[in-house]
């Protein structure tokens, strides 16, 4: 009996092994390691993974506050910033070295707090060390000195190049990974379809542009670059979901409302977020690791939105509706949701915290239950002193979560779901969770940072845009450059238009003299170049200057042959000096008679109106204020052969530039049709295989591929024969290309078929194909035309005007791939054990009632078959409690063992003779 049972057991395990080979395996074993960590982590360690904290100063000693939060309260993420004094961009020690040393110190603290031995290896759960590094210098790039001077997203958008977006992301990824940062709070992938000059909440140059398809392409390419540059060691947090480009409020200051239907928000705001959360076998690195949830209300997800409704960050029902959309459901099972800063002024204003007190426990608890996986307890008090005000609230919130974890089952389940995803994300960043794998080489950090200078200079030059006049009139209006005898006056606002001095006074003047002064091309005399701040000009217009200061300003303006208006952010409500140029052009324009007046937008390009622009000689957009943008902006003034190649990625009302019109198919561009099937040289038979054609890349009026979804109409005309039929089909572009199939089933004599394509006002030359009638005609109906999926384009567009940037490679984004549940070898062993147990119990239950060994073998094989069917259903996720019921860990394994045992037992149980 024992011998037979053992033999049967071995046979069952062998069969299970063969079936296991047919099911997908989890090659990275992230689930397995996460399970092992969970089984060994304390409650405090587990709950602490939810929290991201900032801290004051750079002290990471054992007595420091951040050491207390990591070692005692086990926080899982730390945000570093210049504003909190964690690092300095003006210190004697190189900033990259400061960051590398700080990140290593923080990871050392985490190692000392939670290291353990698993599978004979010492491992620990590393910290997420996060930073804001969007580009364009202060305030959205925290790491500047010694790092590559990153451009704004809108600079990248003005090049319309996915290659440039990818290159910019790679620079960020390489530099941050080198200094130990492993979480980037970016990129911004909001769509700015309606710019609002001077409006609160206007994202300006932080966005890639105003067309959601192009924002999606550039955002995905940027994320791909980050992952490539960091070798997969940097997680991205795309923001600000669900999109706040049209929001009329700054969500950091006030909770904004998006009053749009689901269909409307899907077609615009959600499109880039859907693109960067789409899993693709052909582009796995283009998917973001996390989304940041913004403090906005959204009518598409929340019923009866009112001014008192909670933002998505605190609304469980609203956020769950959003994440249940097909665009995000598959990604959200493993992707992280990171709440926007929970101490933002918008949350405090929404909860009336200034009058009633900041309910920090309620905010943290509701943010978790809403569905956020990481909770940034940043600005987490009403006070300004982090140690005295924020730190007690942070500790209080963590201890509150620890208590609730023991007391509340629903809360515990929600914590387990989020922490498991956090662990999987951290495991995915490193080859192993050893300390040596996580720490960075401090000596190499400085050399690795700042290496992307040449790349960003090229991008800045190709981003520079001539807004006014049109290219054909540019050199007529500006035929000469400033010379050594010309007085040049620069009006700038890098100190007067921001909360702090973002660039030194005279930054444009210094760049001009460095390139074109005595140490450069010697085109200008340093003694003839001067700079005035916007505040001086504003006070002059308002009559608030002393007589001597007024005489100085009027003298500089009167003597200047060239006036360069360096335009910065326009926020007249907060910074009245930012009105100076508009007031100058409106009220004191007579001072500019017979002068060459050139405006350069070092921020958003849509702040001047049509009347103000008409008083300019030329108007350029550089879209940023870092060194490469400053230098590129001066080239068309001093280098007569330089023609700006960039095109504005947003509406610019002052120059009548409408983005939607610019993205329409260019009427002057002739579309080329390519015959795909049957290939050239082969006959096309009536009634045979279809004629398959596709377009070349359809170009817009700016010389770039049209957005995905642009309609193309194909027509097919019979030119000879007894009949004249005109089948047509309308299909959409993917990557600028569209395709169609023509089924030629009408009985007709041999002749010619002419195929043409048109998109908007653009059209193709006809493609003429000879038709051959088979010996036996096909007695079918009229010709039909059907759309075919647009093929992957291989052609390279030739822009209407020569430009110097490399042509972007256009790759259609394929649809989301189905997610298949993975099983591991432990599942396989448990299945075998379950089948073994079920059959053994069945054999023993039938003892004394057997009907021959043949029948016994038959019943055993039935049990094996049913057990394997259960294993397959579990492996495919159809009967998996982790997916269906949300179970985790050991409970899932117990279910598999019991389920397979019951199935294996059933045949024997059904064969029991009934008692009389």
JSON list of N, CA and C in Angstrom, two decimals, residues 1-2 5 838-850 856 912:
[
{"chain": "A", "resi": 1, "resn": "UNK", "atom": "N", "xyz": [0.82, -1.20, 0.00]},
{"chain": "A", "resi": 1, "resn": "UNK", "atom": "CA", "xyz": [0.00, 0.00, 0.00]},
{"chain": "A", "resi": 1, "resn": "UNK", "atom": "C", "xyz": [0.86, 1.27, 0.00]},
{"chain": "A", "resi": 2, "resn": "UNK", "atom": "N", "xyz": [1.86, 1.31, 0.87]},
{"chain": "A", "resi": 2, "resn": "UNK", "atom": "CA", "xyz": [2.73, 2.48, 0.97]},
{"chain": "A", "resi": 2, "resn": "UNK", "atom": "C", "xyz": [3.54, 2.63, -0.31]},
{"chain": "A", "resi": 5, "resn": "UNK", "atom": "N", "xyz": [1.39, 3.98, -3.07]},
{"chain": "A", "resi": 5, "resn": "UNK", "atom": "CA", "xyz": [1.11, 5.39, -2.85]},
{"chain": "A", "resi": 5, "resn": "UNK", "atom": "C", "xyz": [2.30, 6.26, -3.22]},
{"chain": "A", "resi": 838, "resn": "UNK", "atom": "N", "xyz": [-4.90, 14.72, -1.88]},
{"chain": "A", "resi": 838, "resn": "UNK", "atom": "CA", "xyz": [-6.24, 14.38, -2.32]},
{"chain": "A", "resi": 838, "resn": "UNK", "atom": "C", "xyz": [-6.37, 12.93, -2.76]},
{"chain": "A", "resi": 839, "resn": "UNK", "atom": "N", "xyz": [-5.38, 12.43, -3.48]},
{"chain": "A", "resi": 839, "resn": "UNK", "atom": "CA", "xyz": [-5.42, 11.04, -3.95]},
{"chain": "A", "resi": 839, "resn": "UNK", "atom": "C", "xyz": [-5.22, 10.06, -2.81]},
{"chain": "A", "resi": 840, "resn": "UNK", "atom": "N", "xyz": [-4.29, 10.40, -1.89]},
{"chain": "A", "resi": 840, "resn": "UNK", "atom": "CA", "xyz": [-4.06, 9.51, -0.75]},
{"chain": "A", "resi": 840, "resn": "UNK", "atom": "C", "xyz": [-5.32, 9.39, 0.10]},
{"chain": "A", "resi": 841, "resn": "UNK", "atom": "N", "xyz": [-5.97, 10.53, 0.36]},
{"chain": "A", "resi": 841, "resn": "UNK", "atom": "CA", "xyz": [-7.22, 10.49, 1.12]},
{"chain": "A", "resi": 841, "resn": "UNK", "atom": "C", "xyz": [-8.27, 9.68, 0.37]},
{"chain": "A", "resi": 842, "resn": "UNK", "atom": "N", "xyz": [-8.33, 9.86, -0.94]},
{"chain": "A", "resi": 842, "resn": "UNK", "atom": "CA", "xyz": [-9.28, 9.09, -1.73]},
{"chain": "A", "resi": 842, "resn": "UNK", "atom": "C", "xyz": [-9.01, 7.61, -1.70]},
{"chain": "A", "resi": 843, "resn": "UNK", "atom": "N", "xyz": [-7.74, 7.22, -1.78]},
{"chain": "A", "resi": 843, "resn": "UNK", "atom": "CA", "xyz": [-7.36, 5.80, -1.73]},
{"chain": "A", "resi": 843, "resn": "UNK", "atom": "C", "xyz": [-7.76, 5.18, -0.39]},
{"chain": "A", "resi": 844, "resn": "UNK", "atom": "N", "xyz": [-7.45, 5.93, 0.68]},
{"chain": "A", "resi": 844, "resn": "UNK", "atom": "CA", "xyz": [-7.77, 5.40, 2.00]},
{"chain": "A", "resi": 844, "resn": "UNK", "atom": "C", "xyz": [-9.28, 5.34, 2.20]},
{"chain": "A", "resi": 845, "resn": "UNK", "atom": "N", "xyz": [-10.00, 6.31, 1.67]},
{"chain": "A", "resi": 845, "resn": "UNK", "atom": "CA", "xyz": [-11.46, 6.32, 1.85]},
{"chain": "A", "resi": 845, "resn": "UNK", "atom": "C", "xyz": [-12.11, 5.15, 1.12]},
{"chain": "A", "resi": 846, "resn": "UNK", "atom": "N", "xyz": [-11.48, 4.67, 0.04]},
{"chain": "A", "resi": 846, "resn": "UNK", "atom": "CA", "xyz": [-12.07, 3.57, -0.72]},
{"chain": "A", "resi": 846, "resn": "UNK", "atom": "C", "xyz": [-11.60, 2.20, -0.23]},
{"chain": "A", "resi": 847, "resn": "UNK", "atom": "N", "xyz": [-10.81, 2.18, 0.82]},
{"chain": "A", "resi": 847, "resn": "UNK", "atom": "CA", "xyz": [-10.26, 0.92, 1.30]},
{"chain": "A", "resi": 847, "resn": "UNK", "atom": "C", "xyz": [-11.40, -0.05, 1.65]},
{"chain": "A", "resi": 848, "resn": "UNK", "atom": "N", "xyz": [-11.33, -1.24, 1.13]},
{"chain": "A", "resi": 848, "resn": "UNK", "atom": "CA", "xyz": [-12.35, -2.26, 1.36]},
{"chain": "A", "resi": 848, "resn": "UNK", "atom": "C", "xyz": [-13.49, -2.20, 0.35]},
{"chain": "A", "resi": 849, "resn": "UNK", "atom": "N", "xyz": [-13.48, -1.18, -0.52]},
{"chain": "A", "resi": 849, "resn": "UNK", "atom": "CA", "xyz": [-14.56, -1.08, -1.50]},
{"chain": "A", "resi": 849, "resn": "UNK", "atom": "C", "xyz": [-14.01, -0.99, -2.91]},
{"chain": "A", "resi": 850, "resn": "UNK", "atom": "N", "xyz": [-12.78, -1.41, -3.17]},
{"chain": "A", "resi": 850, "resn": "UNK", "atom": "CA", "xyz": [-12.15, -1.25, -4.47]},
{"chain": "A", "resi": 850, "resn": "UNK", "atom": "C", "xyz": [-12.67, -2.27, -5.47]},
{"chain": "A", "resi": 856, "resn": "UNK", "atom": "N", "xyz": [-8.68, 1.55, -9.92]},
{"chain": "A", "resi": 856, "resn": "UNK", "atom": "CA", "xyz": [-7.95, 2.43, -9.01]},
{"chain": "A", "resi": 856, "resn": "UNK", "atom": "C", "xyz": [-7.06, 3.39, -9.78]},
{"chain": "A", "resi": 912, "resn": "UNK", "atom": "N", "xyz": [-17.34, 6.24, -4.35]},
{"chain": "A", "resi": 912, "resn": "UNK", "atom": "CA", "xyz": [-17.68, 5.47, -3.15]},
{"chain": "A", "resi": 912, "resn": "UNK", "atom": "C", "xyz": [-19.03, 4.76, -3.35]}
]
